[in-house]
mmCIF file of C-alpha atoms in Angstrom:
data_model
loop_
_atom_site.group_PDB
_atom_site.id
_atom_site.type_symbol
_atom_site.label_atom_id
_atom_site.label_comp_id
_atom_site.label_asym_id
_atom_site.label_seq_id
_atom_site.Cartn_x
_atom_site.Cartn_y
_atom_site.Cartn_z
ATOM 1 C CA MET A 1 117.456 195.952 157.800
ATOM 2 C CA GLU A 2 120.746 194.844 156.713
ATOM 3 C CA PHE A 3 122.456 191.612 158.399
ATOM 4 C CA ILE A 4 124.727 193.479 160.899
ATOM 5 C CA SER A 5 121.814 195.544 162.270
ATOM 6 C CA PHE A 6 119.744 192.295 162.298
ATOM 7 C CA CYS A 7 122.321 190.608 164.414
ATOM 8 C CA ARG A 8 122.663 193.762 166.755
ATOM 9 C CA ALA A 9 118.858 194.041 167.148
ATOM 10 C CA HIS A 10 119.023 190.364 168.560
ATOM 11 C CA GLY A 11 121.955 191.684 171.018
ATOM 12 C CA VAL A 12 124.805 190.068 169.027
ATOM 13 C CA LEU A 13 127.916 192.263 169.164
ATOM 14 C CA ILE A 14 129.247 191.865 165.474
ATOM 15 C CA ASP A 15 130.677 194.614 163.170
ATOM 16 C CA ILE A 16 131.282 192.571 159.977
ATOM 17 C CA PRO A 17 129.775 189.284 158.623
ATOM 18 C CA PRO A 18 131.627 186.076 159.183
ATOM 19 C CA PRO A 19 132.790 184.018 156.154
ATOM 20 C CA ILE A 20 129.783 182.740 154.163
ATOM 21 C CA GLY A 21 128.410 179.314 155.291
ATOM 22 C CA VAL A 22 130.259 179.254 158.657
ATOM 23 C CA TRP A 23 128.813 179.421 162.106
ATOM 24 C CA ARG A 24 130.543 181.828 164.266
ATOM 25 C CA ARG A 25 130.072 182.617 168.010
ATOM 26 C CA TYR A 26 130.099 186.445 169.152
ATOM 27 C CA PRO A 27 129.628 188.401 172.508
ATOM 28 C CA THR A 28 126.323 189.779 173.386
ATOM 29 C CA ASP A 29 124.843 193.055 174.996
ATOM 30 C CA ASP A 30 123.841 190.920 178.155
ATOM 31 C CA HIS A 31 127.040 188.902 178.365
ATOM 32 C CA PRO A 32 129.761 190.759 176.680
ATOM 33 C CA LYS A 33 132.454 188.656 178.109
ATOM 34 C CA LYS A 34 130.967 185.327 176.736
ATOM 35 C CA ARG A 35 130.121 184.199 173.398
ATOM 36 C CA ASN A 36 126.390 183.572 173.552
ATOM 37 C CA GLY A 37 125.616 184.778 170.081
ATOM 38 C CA ALA A 38 125.605 182.477 166.983
ATOM 39 C CA VAL A 39 125.746 183.905 163.551
ATOM 40 C CA LYS A 40 125.728 182.244 160.202
ATOM 41 C CA PHE A 41 125.865 184.479 156.968
ATOM 42 C CA MET A 42 124.763 183.031 153.596
ATOM 43 C CA GLY A 43 124.963 186.234 151.440
ATOM 44 C CA ASP A 44 121.278 186.521 150.495
ATOM 45 C CA HIS A 45 120.110 185.211 153.850
ATOM 46 C CA GLY A 46 121.508 184.354 157.341
ATOM 47 C CA PHE A 47 120.843 182.993 160.731
ATOM 48 C CA VAL A 48 121.001 184.450 164.132
ATOM 49 C CA GLN A 49 120.640 183.306 167.759
ATOM 50 C CA ASN A 50 121.454 184.884 170.967
ATOM 51 C CA HIS A 51 121.550 181.919 173.302
ATOM 52 C CA ALA A 52 120.830 183.899 176.420
ATOM 53 C CA VAL A 53 117.500 185.196 175.345
ATOM 54 C CA ASP A 54 116.455 183.357 172.074
ATOM 55 C CA THR A 55 115.229 179.808 172.209
ATOM 56 C CA GLU A 56 115.056 179.473 168.391
ATOM 57 C CA VAL A 57 117.240 180.583 165.337
ATOM 58 C CA SER A 58 116.029 183.815 163.632
ATOM 59 C CA LEU A 59 116.209 183.890 159.879
ATOM 60 C CA TRP A 60 117.467 187.079 158.202
ATOM 61 C CA GLN A 61 116.364 188.088 154.585
ATOM 62 C CA PRO A 62 117.108 191.511 152.972
ATOM 63 C CA GLU A 63 114.357 194.138 152.752
ATOM 64 C CA THR A 64 115.317 195.224 149.119
ATOM 65 C CA PRO A 65 114.536 192.947 146.350
ATOM 66 C CA VAL A 66 117.342 190.692 145.493
ATOM 67 C CA LYS A 67 117.609 187.326 143.705
ATOM 68 C CA ILE A 68 116.876 184.667 146.349
ATOM 69 C CA ASP A 69 117.264 180.883 145.792
ATOM 70 C CA ARG A 70 114.374 179.659 147.865
ATOM 71 C CA VAL A 71 115.308 176.167 147.214
ATOM 72 C CA LYS A 72 118.820 176.859 148.533
ATOM 73 C CA ILE A 73 117.405 178.531 151.608
ATOM 74 C CA ALA A 74 115.035 175.671 152.244
ATOM 75 C CA LYS A 75 118.065 173.272 151.944
ATOM 76 C CA ASP A 76 120.023 175.290 154.278
ATOM 77 C CA LEU A 77 117.180 175.441 156.893
ATOM 78 C CA ALA A 78 116.678 171.662 156.591
ATOM 79 C CA ALA A 79 120.615 171.125 157.097
ATOM 80 C CA VAL A 80 120.709 173.470 160.095
ATOM 81 C CA GLU A 81 117.602 171.560 161.506
ATOM 82 C CA ALA A 82 119.200 167.940 160.909
ATOM 83 C CA LYS A 83 122.445 169.156 162.660
ATOM 84 C CA ARG A 84 120.513 170.563 165.452
ATOM 85 C CA ARG A 85 118.788 167.187 166.158
ATOM 86 C CA ALA A 86 121.831 165.221 165.725
ATOM 87 C CA ASP A 87 123.868 167.469 168.144
ATOM 88 C CA GLN A 88 121.002 167.377 170.554
ATOM 89 C CA ALA A 89 120.852 163.467 170.461
ATOM 90 C CA ASP A 90 124.687 163.182 171.023
ATOM 91 C CA ALA A 91 124.297 165.785 174.088
ATOM 92 C CA VAL A 92 121.656 163.458 175.675
ATOM 93 C CA LYS A 93 124.108 160.601 175.633
ATOM 94 C CA ARG A 94 126.982 162.904 177.008
ATOM 95 C CA ALA A 95 124.796 164.238 179.674
ATOM 96 C CA ALA A 96 123.729 160.724 180.829
ATOM 97 C CA PHE A 97 127.455 159.524 180.872
ATOM 98 C CA ILE A 98 128.431 162.680 182.951
ATOM 99 C CA MET A 99 125.538 162.124 185.283
ATOM 100 C CA GLY A 100 126.555 158.639 185.861
ATOM 101 C CA GLU A 101 130.116 159.757 186.648
ATOM 102 C CA THR A 102 129.066 162.195 189.564
ATOM 103 C CA VAL A 103 129.373 161.764 193.202
ATOM 104 C CA LEU A 104 127.922 163.932 196.158
ATOM 105 C CA GLY A 105 130.492 166.340 197.430
ATOM 106 C CA LYS A 106 131.269 169.871 198.462
ATOM 107 C CA HIS A 107 132.197 172.612 195.645
ATOM 108 C CA GLU A 108 133.826 175.936 195.918
ATOM 109 C CA TYR A 109 131.151 177.616 193.770
ATOM 110 C CA LEU A 110 128.591 176.437 196.223
ATOM 111 C CA ASN A 111 130.927 177.666 199.077
ATOM 112 C CA ARG A 112 131.074 181.188 197.652
ATOM 113 C CA LYS A 113 127.368 181.138 196.876
ATOM 114 C CA GLY A 114 126.648 180.852 200.669
ATOM 115 C CA PHE A 115 126.128 176.967 200.973
ATOM 116 C CA ILE A 116 129.306 175.944 202.741
ATOM 117 C CA ASP A 117 128.038 172.734 203.916
ATOM 118 C CA SER A 118 125.925 171.715 200.983
ATOM 119 C CA GLU A 119 126.835 168.658 198.870
ATOM 120 C CA ASP A 120 125.812 168.418 195.327
ATOM 121 C CA ARG A 121 126.681 166.434 192.128
ATOM 122 C CA ILE A 122 130.367 166.547 191.429
ATOM 123 C CA TRP A 123 132.115 165.268 188.170
ATOM 124 C CA GLY A 124 135.889 164.568 188.691
ATOM 125 C CA HIS A 125 137.580 164.838 185.186
ATOM 126 C CA GLU A 126 140.830 165.944 183.799
ATOM 127 C CA GLY A 127 142.082 166.936 187.232
ATOM 128 C CA LYS A 128 139.062 169.162 187.704
ATOM 129 C CA ARG A 129 135.894 169.011 190.074
ATOM 130 C CA THR A 130 132.777 170.302 188.112
ATOM 131 C CA LEU A 131 129.574 170.916 189.409
ATOM 132 C CA VAL A 132 126.854 169.337 187.368
ATOM 133 C CA VAL A 133 123.250 170.621 187.013
ATOM 134 C CA PRO A 134 121.026 168.436 185.033
ATOM 135 C CA MET A 135 118.513 169.943 182.659
ATOM 136 C CA ARG A 136 115.343 168.265 181.531
ATOM 137 C CA VAL A 137 112.301 168.797 179.190
ATOM 138 C CA ASP A 138 109.128 167.149 180.413
ATOM 139 C CA GLY A 139 111.175 164.992 182.835
ATOM 140 C CA HIS A 140 113.694 163.775 180.084
ATOM 141 C CA LEU A 141 117.353 164.573 180.402
ATOM 142 C CA VAL A 142 118.491 166.843 177.619
ATOM 143 C CA GLY A 143 121.731 168.213 178.815
ATOM 144 C CA CYS A 144 123.537 169.776 181.703
ATOM 145 C CA GLN A 145 125.171 172.899 182.869
ATOM 146 C CA LEU A 146 128.795 172.505 184.066
ATOM 147 C CA ILE A 147 129.834 174.946 186.636
ATOM 148 C CA GLU A 148 133.731 175.176 187.422
ATOM 149 C CA GLU A 149 135.222 176.213 190.826
ATOM 150 C CA ASP A 150 135.881 179.478 189.455
ATOM 151 C CA GLY A 151 132.199 180.043 188.541
ATOM 152 C CA SER A 152 132.590 179.750 184.749
ATOM 153 C CA LYS A 153 129.407 177.921 183.358
ATOM 154 C CA LYS A 154 128.739 176.174 179.989
ATOM 155 C CA PHE A 155 126.204 173.774 178.484
ATOM 156 C CA LEU A 156 127.159 170.650 176.518
ATOM 157 C CA TYR A 157 127.882 171.198 172.910
ATOM 158 C CA GLY A 158 124.718 171.250 170.781
ATOM 159 C CA GLN A 159 122.227 170.388 173.715
ATOM 160 C CA ARG A 160 118.714 171.652 173.713
ATOM 161 C CA THR A 161 118.173 174.539 176.138
ATOM 162 C CA SER A 162 114.643 175.614 174.939
ATOM 163 C CA ASN A 163 112.161 174.527 177.676
ATOM 164 C CA ALA A 164 114.949 172.830 179.623
ATOM 165 C CA GLU A 165 114.823 173.272 183.370
ATOM 166 C CA LEU A 166 115.811 171.950 186.725
ATOM 167 C CA VAL A 167 112.713 171.581 189.007
ATOM 168 C CA ILE A 168 112.954 171.571 192.682
ATOM 169 C CA ASP A 169 109.644 170.349 193.877
ATOM 170 C CA ASN A 170 108.136 170.621 197.206
ATOM 171 C CA LYS A 171 104.442 170.637 195.904
ATOM 172 C CA GLY A 172 103.995 174.415 196.245
ATOM 173 C CA VAL A 173 103.580 177.521 194.109
ATOM 174 C CA HIS A 174 105.428 177.652 190.672
ATOM 175 C CA ILE A 175 108.398 179.942 191.033
ATOM 176 C CA LEU A 176 110.686 180.574 188.144
ATOM 177 C CA CYS A 177 114.324 181.880 188.223
ATOM 178 C CA GLU A 178 117.300 181.956 186.011
ATOM 179 C CA GLY A 179 120.330 180.503 187.812
ATOM 180 C CA TYR A 180 121.107 177.591 189.850
ATOM 181 C CA ALA A 181 122.402 179.331 192.934
ATOM 182 C CA THR A 182 119.398 181.717 192.813
ATOM 183 C CA GLY A 183 117.153 178.463 192.965
ATOM 184 C CA LEU A 184 119.118 177.170 195.904
ATOM 185 C CA SER A 185 118.742 180.559 197.815
ATOM 186 C CA ILE A 186 114.966 180.544 197.093
ATOM 187 C CA GLN A 187 114.605 177.066 198.372
ATOM 188 C CA ALA A 188 116.686 177.818 201.477
ATOM 189 C CA ALA A 189 114.679 180.949 202.270
ATOM 190 C CA LEU A 190 111.204 179.344 201.854
ATOM 191 C CA ARG A 191 112.237 176.348 203.880
ATOM 192 C CA LYS A 192 113.101 178.727 206.690
ATOM 193 C CA MET A 193 109.681 180.315 206.393
ATOM 194 C CA SER A 194 107.995 176.855 206.331
ATOM 195 C CA ARG A 195 106.623 177.577 202.791
ATOM 196 C CA ARG A 196 106.082 175.104 200.029
ATOM 197 C CA TYR A 197 107.471 175.803 196.545
ATOM 198 C CA THR A 198 107.962 174.234 193.136
ATOM 199 C CA ILE A 199 111.026 176.023 191.940
ATOM 200 C CA HIS A 200 111.845 175.943 188.069
ATOM 201 C CA VAL A 201 115.538 176.885 187.355
ATOM 202 C CA CYS A 202 115.456 177.998 183.747
ATOM 203 C CA PHE A 203 119.032 179.007 183.031
ATOM 204 C CA SER A 204 118.291 182.104 181.129
ATOM 205 C CA ALA A 205 115.607 184.835 180.970
ATOM 206 C CA GLY A 206 114.375 184.132 177.689
ATOM 207 C CA ASN A 207 113.913 180.416 178.548
ATOM 208 C CA MET A 208 111.744 181.539 181.537
ATOM 209 C CA LYS A 209 109.297 182.647 178.856
ATOM 210 C CA LYS A 210 109.179 179.198 177.335
ATOM 211 C CA VAL A 211 108.832 177.321 180.723
ATOM 212 C CA ALA A 212 106.120 179.876 181.971
ATOM 213 C CA GLU A 213 103.968 178.871 178.882
ATOM 214 C CA GLY A 214 103.325 175.435 180.079
ATOM 215 C CA LEU A 215 102.264 176.453 183.818
ATOM 216 C CA PRO A 216 99.116 178.017 185.097
ATOM 217 C CA ASP A 217 100.546 180.940 187.209
ATOM 218 C CA GLY A 218 103.135 181.525 189.770
ATOM 219 C CA LEU A 219 105.952 184.163 190.860
ATOM 220 C CA ILE A 220 108.923 185.086 188.810
ATOM 221 C CA ILE A 221 112.185 185.863 190.614
ATOM 222 C CA ALA A 222 113.782 188.402 188.261
ATOM 223 C CA ASP A 223 117.325 189.293 188.244
ATOM 224 C CA ASN A 224 117.982 193.052 188.463
ATOM 225 C CA ASP A 225 120.340 193.250 185.388
ATOM 226 C CA LYS A 226 121.893 196.548 184.457
ATOM 227 C CA SER A 227 120.354 195.830 180.909
ATOM 228 C CA GLY A 228 116.926 195.482 182.367
ATOM 229 C CA THR A 229 116.474 192.106 180.835
ATOM 230 C CA GLY A 230 115.259 190.245 183.846
ATOM 231 C CA GLU A 231 112.468 192.788 184.626
ATOM 232 C CA ARG A 232 111.480 193.185 181.051
ATOM 233 C CA VAL A 233 111.118 189.343 180.641
ATOM 234 C CA ALA A 234 109.065 189.005 183.881
ATOM 235 C CA LYS A 235 106.695 191.625 182.734
ATOM 236 C CA GLU A 236 106.315 190.075 179.331
ATOM 237 C CA ILE A 237 105.372 186.864 181.083
ATOM 238 C CA GLY A 238 102.713 188.865 183.023
ATOM 239 C CA TRP A 239 103.137 187.098 186.418
ATOM 240 C CA LYS A 240 103.740 188.690 189.655
ATOM 241 C CA TYR A 241 107.471 189.160 190.237
ATOM 242 C CA TRP A 242 109.995 189.687 192.891
ATOM 243 C CA MET A 243 113.276 191.480 192.281
ATOM 244 C CA SER A 244 116.028 193.034 194.259
ATOM 245 C CA ASP A 245 116.106 196.660 194.834
ATOM 246 C CA VAL A 246 119.905 196.753 194.103
ATOM 247 C CA VAL A 247 120.961 196.916 190.450
ATOM 248 C CA GLY A 248 123.069 193.993 189.457
ATOM 249 C CA GLU A 249 121.895 191.660 192.036
ATOM 250 C CA ASP A 250 120.023 188.156 191.759
ATOM 251 C CA ALA A 251 118.241 186.420 194.695
ATOM 252 C CA ASN A 252 121.337 184.687 195.818
ATOM 253 C CA ASP A 253 123.189 188.007 195.869
ATOM 254 C CA THR A 254 120.307 189.314 198.280
ATOM 255 C CA HIS A 255 120.602 186.152 200.375
ATOM 256 C CA GLN A 256 124.111 186.824 201.039
ATOM 257 C CA ARG A 257 123.646 190.573 201.654
ATOM 258 C CA ILE A 258 120.731 190.385 204.113
ATOM 259 C CA GLY A 259 120.422 186.827 205.084
ATOM 260 C CA LEU A 260 117.893 184.112 204.527
ATOM 261 C CA LEU A 261 115.236 185.463 206.981
ATOM 262 C CA LYS A 262 114.905 188.732 205.420
ATOM 263 C CA LEU A 263 114.725 187.119 202.038
ATOM 264 C CA GLY A 264 112.214 184.824 203.073
ATOM 265 C CA LEU A 265 110.120 187.417 204.546
ATOM 266 C CA SER A 266 110.255 189.314 201.178
ATOM 267 C CA LEU A 267 109.567 186.410 199.106
ATOM 268 C CA VAL A 268 106.484 185.399 201.151
ATOM 269 C CA ALA A 269 105.150 188.839 200.881
ATOM 270 C CA SER A 270 105.499 188.430 197.056
ATOM 271 C CA LEU A 271 103.926 185.095 197.169
ATOM 272 C CA LYS A 272 100.796 186.518 198.777
ATOM 273 C CA LEU A 273 100.076 188.460 195.791
ATOM 274 C CA VAL A 274 99.982 185.320 193.567
#
């Protein structure tokens, strides 16, 4: 498989290779308006990662015999790994600083998601009010998701996302979901039903697979993506899963469409199957 096809097989929307030796960001099939795809072309090999679904960098090598400098490839891989670790360490420090600057407050994003009276961690900077969602691996802070009032989201540059999660723990069944607002809707609906939960906000469908590997069993709350990614990942994990019957909806959309009571009843019915 040639390099462009390899990139597209990973969902990265690319037509021509980037300049040799340079990391470039590209849109992806599942998020065409964002640049979740990362590509580095080295001529006789390359690196690809779709950050929405891939938790590791994939190595491309041509199928047809060509002269390959394996020492060079090893050095490139080592350099990529060293930079990754350095960027992750910087992101941990940045996340700790940001978390230390947050105060509790209301936020327009939460308001639009149906949580008008809710207060959360708000970071005031550069004239903006940013909602901060901490991300941890094994309880250790590794970064955070920053959500602006217009709903745009980003992670800290270079932070670890593989296995990173936000856990909303009420000593109940493990429940995995992608987005923060989805997690809040699940929490509110199950509270209304007086049911316990341990909600794992995983931030992407691909990362749900990683988080699930460390858990015994539970329920997946899948997004009903037009691409089918949410349901496909849920089936790959192998747990029971709940998903809206409306294409394009996640559990927060369902919460706002039918209300917390009906959402809670639907979730409880799925939990009985776990």
